[in-house]
Short mmCIF file of C-alpha atoms in Angstrom, two decimals:
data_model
loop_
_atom_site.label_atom_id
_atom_site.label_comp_id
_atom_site.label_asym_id
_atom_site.label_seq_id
_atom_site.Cartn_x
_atom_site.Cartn_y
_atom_site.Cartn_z
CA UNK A 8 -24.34 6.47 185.36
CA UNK A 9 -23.18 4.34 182.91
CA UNK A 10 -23.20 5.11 178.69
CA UNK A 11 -25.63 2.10 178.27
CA UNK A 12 -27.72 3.46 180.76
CA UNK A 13 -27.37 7.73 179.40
CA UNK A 14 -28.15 5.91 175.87
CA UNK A 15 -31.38 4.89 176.81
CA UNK A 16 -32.52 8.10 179.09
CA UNK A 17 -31.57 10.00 175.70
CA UNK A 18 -33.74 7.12 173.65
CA UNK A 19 -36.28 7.76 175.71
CA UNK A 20 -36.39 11.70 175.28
CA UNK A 21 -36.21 11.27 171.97
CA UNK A 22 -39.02 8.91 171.56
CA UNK A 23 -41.31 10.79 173.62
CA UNK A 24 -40.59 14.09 171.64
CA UNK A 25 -41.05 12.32 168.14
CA UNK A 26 -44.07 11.12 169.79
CA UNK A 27 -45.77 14.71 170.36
CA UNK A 28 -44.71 15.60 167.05
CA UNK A 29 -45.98 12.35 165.05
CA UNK A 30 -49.52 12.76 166.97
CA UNK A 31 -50.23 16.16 165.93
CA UNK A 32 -53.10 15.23 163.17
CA UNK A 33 -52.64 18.93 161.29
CA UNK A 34 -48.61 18.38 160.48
CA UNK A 35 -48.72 16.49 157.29
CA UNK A 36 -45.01 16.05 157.02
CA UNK A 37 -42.34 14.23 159.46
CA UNK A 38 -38.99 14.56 158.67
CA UNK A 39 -36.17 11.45 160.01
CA UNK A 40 -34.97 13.80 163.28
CA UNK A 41 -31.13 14.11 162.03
CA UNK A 42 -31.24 17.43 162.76
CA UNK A 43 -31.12 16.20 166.66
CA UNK A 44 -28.32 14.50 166.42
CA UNK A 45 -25.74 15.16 169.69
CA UNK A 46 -22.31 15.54 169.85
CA UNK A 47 -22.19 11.87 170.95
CA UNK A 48 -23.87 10.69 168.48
CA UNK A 49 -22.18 12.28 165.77
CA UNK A 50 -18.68 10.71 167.89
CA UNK A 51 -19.88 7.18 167.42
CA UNK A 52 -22.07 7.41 163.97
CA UNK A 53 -20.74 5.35 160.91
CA UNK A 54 -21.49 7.83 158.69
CA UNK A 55 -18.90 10.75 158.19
CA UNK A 56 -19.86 14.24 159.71
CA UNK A 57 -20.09 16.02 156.47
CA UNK A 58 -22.55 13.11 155.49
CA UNK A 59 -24.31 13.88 159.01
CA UNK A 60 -24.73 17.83 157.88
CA UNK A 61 -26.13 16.42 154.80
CA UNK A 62 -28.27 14.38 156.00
CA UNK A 63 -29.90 16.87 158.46
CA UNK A 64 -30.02 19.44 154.94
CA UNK A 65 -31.34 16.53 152.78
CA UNK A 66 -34.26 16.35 155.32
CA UNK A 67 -35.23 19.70 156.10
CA UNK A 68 -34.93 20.46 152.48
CA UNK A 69 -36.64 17.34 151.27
CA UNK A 70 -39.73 18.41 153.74
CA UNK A 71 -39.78 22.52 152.36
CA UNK A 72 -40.37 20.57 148.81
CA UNK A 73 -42.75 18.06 149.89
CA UNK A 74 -44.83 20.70 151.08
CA UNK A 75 -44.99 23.13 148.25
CA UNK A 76 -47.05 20.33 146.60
CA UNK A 77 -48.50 18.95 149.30
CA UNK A 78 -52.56 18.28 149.85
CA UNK A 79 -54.75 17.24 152.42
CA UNK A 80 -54.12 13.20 151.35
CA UNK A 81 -50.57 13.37 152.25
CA UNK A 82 -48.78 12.02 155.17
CA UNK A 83 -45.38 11.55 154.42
CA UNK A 84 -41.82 10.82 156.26
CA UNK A 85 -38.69 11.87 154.85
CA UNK A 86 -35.64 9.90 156.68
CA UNK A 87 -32.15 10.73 155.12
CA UNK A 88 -29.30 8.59 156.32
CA UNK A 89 -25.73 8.65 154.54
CA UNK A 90 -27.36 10.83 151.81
CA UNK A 91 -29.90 7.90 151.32
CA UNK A 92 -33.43 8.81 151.61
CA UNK A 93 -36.58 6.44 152.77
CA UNK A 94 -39.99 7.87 152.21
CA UNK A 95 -42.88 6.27 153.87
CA UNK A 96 -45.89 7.39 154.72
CA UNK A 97 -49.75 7.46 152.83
CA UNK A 98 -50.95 9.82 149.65
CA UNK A 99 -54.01 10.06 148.01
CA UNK A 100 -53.15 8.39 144.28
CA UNK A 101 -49.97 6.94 142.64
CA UNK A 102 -49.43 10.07 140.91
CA UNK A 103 -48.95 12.02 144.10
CA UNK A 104 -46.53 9.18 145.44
CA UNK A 105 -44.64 9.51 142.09
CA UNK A 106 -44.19 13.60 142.66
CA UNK A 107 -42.82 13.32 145.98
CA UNK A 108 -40.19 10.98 144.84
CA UNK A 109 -39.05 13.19 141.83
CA UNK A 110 -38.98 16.06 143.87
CA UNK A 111 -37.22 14.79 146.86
CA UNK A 112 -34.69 13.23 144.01
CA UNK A 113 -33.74 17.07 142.71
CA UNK A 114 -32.81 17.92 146.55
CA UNK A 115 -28.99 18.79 146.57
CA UNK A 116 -26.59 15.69 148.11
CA UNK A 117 -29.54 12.94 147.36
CA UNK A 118 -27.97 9.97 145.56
CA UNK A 119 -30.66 8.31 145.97
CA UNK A 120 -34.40 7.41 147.01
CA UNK A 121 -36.40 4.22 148.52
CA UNK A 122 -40.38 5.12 148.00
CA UNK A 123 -42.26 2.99 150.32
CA UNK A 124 -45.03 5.91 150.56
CA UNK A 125 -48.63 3.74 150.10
CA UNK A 126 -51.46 4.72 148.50
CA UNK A 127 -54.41 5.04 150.90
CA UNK A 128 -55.77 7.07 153.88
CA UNK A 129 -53.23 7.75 156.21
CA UNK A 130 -52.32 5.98 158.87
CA UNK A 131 -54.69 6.68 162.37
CA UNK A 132 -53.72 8.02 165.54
CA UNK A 133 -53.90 4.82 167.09
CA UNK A 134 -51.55 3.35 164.68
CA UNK A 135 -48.89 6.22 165.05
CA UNK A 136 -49.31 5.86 168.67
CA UNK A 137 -48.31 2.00 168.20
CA UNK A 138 -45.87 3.06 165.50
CA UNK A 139 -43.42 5.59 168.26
CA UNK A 140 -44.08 2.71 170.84
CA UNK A 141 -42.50 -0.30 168.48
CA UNK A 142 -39.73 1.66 166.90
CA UNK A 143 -38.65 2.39 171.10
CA UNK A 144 -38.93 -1.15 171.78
CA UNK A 145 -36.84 -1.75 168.79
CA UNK A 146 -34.16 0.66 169.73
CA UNK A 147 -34.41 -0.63 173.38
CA UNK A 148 -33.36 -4.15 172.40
CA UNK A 149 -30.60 -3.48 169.77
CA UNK A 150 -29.00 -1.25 172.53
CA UNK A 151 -29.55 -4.58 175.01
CA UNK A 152 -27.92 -6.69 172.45
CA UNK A 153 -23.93 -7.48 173.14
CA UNK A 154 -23.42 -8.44 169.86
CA UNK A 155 -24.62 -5.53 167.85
CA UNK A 156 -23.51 -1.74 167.51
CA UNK A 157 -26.80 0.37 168.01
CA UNK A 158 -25.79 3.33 166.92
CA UNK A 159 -25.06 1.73 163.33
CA UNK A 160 -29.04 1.42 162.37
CA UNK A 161 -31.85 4.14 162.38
CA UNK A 162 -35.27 2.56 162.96
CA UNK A 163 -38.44 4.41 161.18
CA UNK A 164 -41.87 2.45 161.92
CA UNK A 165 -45.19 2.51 159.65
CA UNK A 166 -47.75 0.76 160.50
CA UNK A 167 -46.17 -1.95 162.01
CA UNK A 168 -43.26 -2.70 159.55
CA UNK A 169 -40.12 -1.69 160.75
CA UNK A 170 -37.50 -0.05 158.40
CA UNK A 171 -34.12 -0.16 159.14
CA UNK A 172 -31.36 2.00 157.88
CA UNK A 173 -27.36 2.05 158.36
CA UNK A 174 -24.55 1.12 157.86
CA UNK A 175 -23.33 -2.45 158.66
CA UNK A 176 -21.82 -5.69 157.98
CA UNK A 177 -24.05 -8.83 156.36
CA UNK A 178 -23.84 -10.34 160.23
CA UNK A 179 -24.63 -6.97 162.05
CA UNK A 180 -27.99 -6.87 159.22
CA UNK A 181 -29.06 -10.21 159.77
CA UNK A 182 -28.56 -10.02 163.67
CA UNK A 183 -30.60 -6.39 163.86
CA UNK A 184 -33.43 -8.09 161.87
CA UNK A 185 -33.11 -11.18 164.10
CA UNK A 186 -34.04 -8.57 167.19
CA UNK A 187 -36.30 -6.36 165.31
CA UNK A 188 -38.65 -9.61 164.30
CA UNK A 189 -38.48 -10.58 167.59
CA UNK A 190 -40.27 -7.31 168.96
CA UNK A 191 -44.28 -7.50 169.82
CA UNK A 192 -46.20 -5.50 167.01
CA UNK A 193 -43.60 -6.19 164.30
CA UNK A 194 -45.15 -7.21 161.15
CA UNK A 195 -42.14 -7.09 158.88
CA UNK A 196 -38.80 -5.72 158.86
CA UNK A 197 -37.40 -3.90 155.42
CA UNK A 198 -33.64 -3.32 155.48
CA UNK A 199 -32.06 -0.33 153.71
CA UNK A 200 -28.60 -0.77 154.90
CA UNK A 201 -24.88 -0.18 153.31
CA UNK A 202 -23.56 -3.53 153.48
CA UNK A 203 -20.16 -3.15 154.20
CA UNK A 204 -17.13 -5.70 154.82
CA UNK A 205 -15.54 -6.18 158.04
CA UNK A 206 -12.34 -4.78 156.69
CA UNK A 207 -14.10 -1.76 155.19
CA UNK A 208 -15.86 -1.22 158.67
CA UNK A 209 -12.50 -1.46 160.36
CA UNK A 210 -11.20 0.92 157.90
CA UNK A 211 -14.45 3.48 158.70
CA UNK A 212 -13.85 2.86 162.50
CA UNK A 213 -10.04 4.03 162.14
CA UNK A 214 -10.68 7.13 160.29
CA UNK A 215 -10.49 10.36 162.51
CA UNK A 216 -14.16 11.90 162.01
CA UNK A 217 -13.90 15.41 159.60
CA UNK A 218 -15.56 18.69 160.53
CA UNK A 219 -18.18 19.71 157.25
CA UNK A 220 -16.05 22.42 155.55
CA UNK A 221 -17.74 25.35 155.80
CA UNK A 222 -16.30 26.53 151.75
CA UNK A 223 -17.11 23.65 149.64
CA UNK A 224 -17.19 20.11 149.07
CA UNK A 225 -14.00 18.01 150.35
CA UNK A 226 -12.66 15.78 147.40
CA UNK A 227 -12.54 12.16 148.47
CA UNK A 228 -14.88 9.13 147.88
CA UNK A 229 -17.93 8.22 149.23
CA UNK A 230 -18.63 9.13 152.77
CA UNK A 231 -16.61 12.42 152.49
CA UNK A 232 -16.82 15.59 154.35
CA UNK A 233 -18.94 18.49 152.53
CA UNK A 234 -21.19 21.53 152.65
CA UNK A 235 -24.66 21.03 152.41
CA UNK A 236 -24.98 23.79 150.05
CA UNK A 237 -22.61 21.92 147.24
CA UNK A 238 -23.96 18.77 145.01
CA UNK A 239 -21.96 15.80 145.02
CA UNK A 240 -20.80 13.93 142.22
CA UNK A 241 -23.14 10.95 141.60
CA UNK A 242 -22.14 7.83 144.29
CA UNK A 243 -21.79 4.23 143.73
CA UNK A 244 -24.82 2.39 144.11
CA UNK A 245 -25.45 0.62 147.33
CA UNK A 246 -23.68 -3.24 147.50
CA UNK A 247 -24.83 -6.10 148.35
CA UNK A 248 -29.08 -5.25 147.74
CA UNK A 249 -31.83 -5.34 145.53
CA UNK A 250 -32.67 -2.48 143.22
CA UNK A 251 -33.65 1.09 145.11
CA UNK A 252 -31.70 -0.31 148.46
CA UNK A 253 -34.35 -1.73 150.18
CA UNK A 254 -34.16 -5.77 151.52
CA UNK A 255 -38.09 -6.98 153.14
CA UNK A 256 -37.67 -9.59 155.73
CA UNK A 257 -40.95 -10.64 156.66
CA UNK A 258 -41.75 -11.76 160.15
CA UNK A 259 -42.30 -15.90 160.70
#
């Protein structure tokens, strides 16, 4: 069996499992799934491994807070990726979507959040249904595509849009939101995605991955090894995007 072909078995697995858990209607909290993450995976991710362990922390974490204030308007995703977190999801006023923000912010390793949460009922089951089905399809045909790296992008779907989040070059992000847009149900695609140059990728790519260091964060820049359990220094803001990350690219 060939890797394209194990790829999407696994993508299928995975889909169907987020599927059972985004249907149940009494679990008012999803968090991104980085805590699955294989030994594969974590061989061909962009991100470092510490960032990885972080990642999978920042989430489970995140979620623990989220529900200490949650209430029964609340329907929130937390999706960390490189230490970058995406909220999306429904709550019952502005001042509830402002809360889960500041309190996802004060989680350990988070440098920093994009809120797309909505005010609003939450979405249906229909609509989550549609939702698992779209960000498959999505998945599907960036690991079809020659030309792009599928393992560099995480896809989260709400309600049609599709969020994207990674890290690539300017031509991998334009040619994943090419394909995304392309997909039947997309309404738009938002892009939360380290823009990175093709030297700085190569440079990524030749680095030996590090284990998380089970004693404390490793000193280096951004992208380094660490524990969970210790804060990093502040990180350089995203390059290359609008303020809080996140790029909308609207289906035509």
């Amino acid at each position: 069996m060939t890797t394209r072909s194990t790829q999407r078995i696994a993508m299928a697995l995975a889909a169907g499992a987020v599927l059972v858990a985004g249907l149940s209607a009494c679990v008012p909290l999803v968090v991104g799934g980085a805590a699955a993450v294989g030994v594969g995976m974590v061989a061909t991710d962009r991100r470092s491994s510490g960032a990885q362990v972080d990642d999978q922390g920042i989430e489970l974490r995140g979620g623990a807070r989220i529900r200490e204030i949650a209430n029964d308007n609340m329907y929130v995703t937390i999706t960390s990726f490189n230490r970058q977190v995406l909220l999306t999801g429904s709550v019952g006023t502005e001042a509830d979507r402002v809360k889960v923000e500041e309190v996802v912010r004060r989680v350990d390793n988070v440098r920093s959040v994009v809120n797309e949460l909505t005010v609003g009922p939450p979405a249906s089951f229909q609509d989550r249904s549609n939702d698992t089905f779209i960000s498959g399809k999505v998945k599907a045909s960036l690991l079809d595509a020659k030309d792009v790296f599928a393992n560099s992008f995480k896809v989260v779907t709400e309600r049609g849009t599709v969020y994207m989040m990674g890290i690539a070059t300017r031509r991998e992000t334009d040619r994943a939101t090419d394909i995304a847009r392309g997909v039947s149900g997309v309404t738009k695609v938002v892009r939360v995605v380290e823009i990175v140059s093709e030297q700085d990728l190569a440079n990524i790519q030749s680095q030996p991955q590090q284990q998380p260091s089970q004693g404390g964060a490793t000193q280096g820049g951004t992208g380094g090894a660490s524990s969970s359990r210790v804060p990093l220094p502040p990180m350089e803001p995203l390059p290359s995007t609008p303020s809080g990350g996140a790029t909308t690219s609207p289906v035509r």
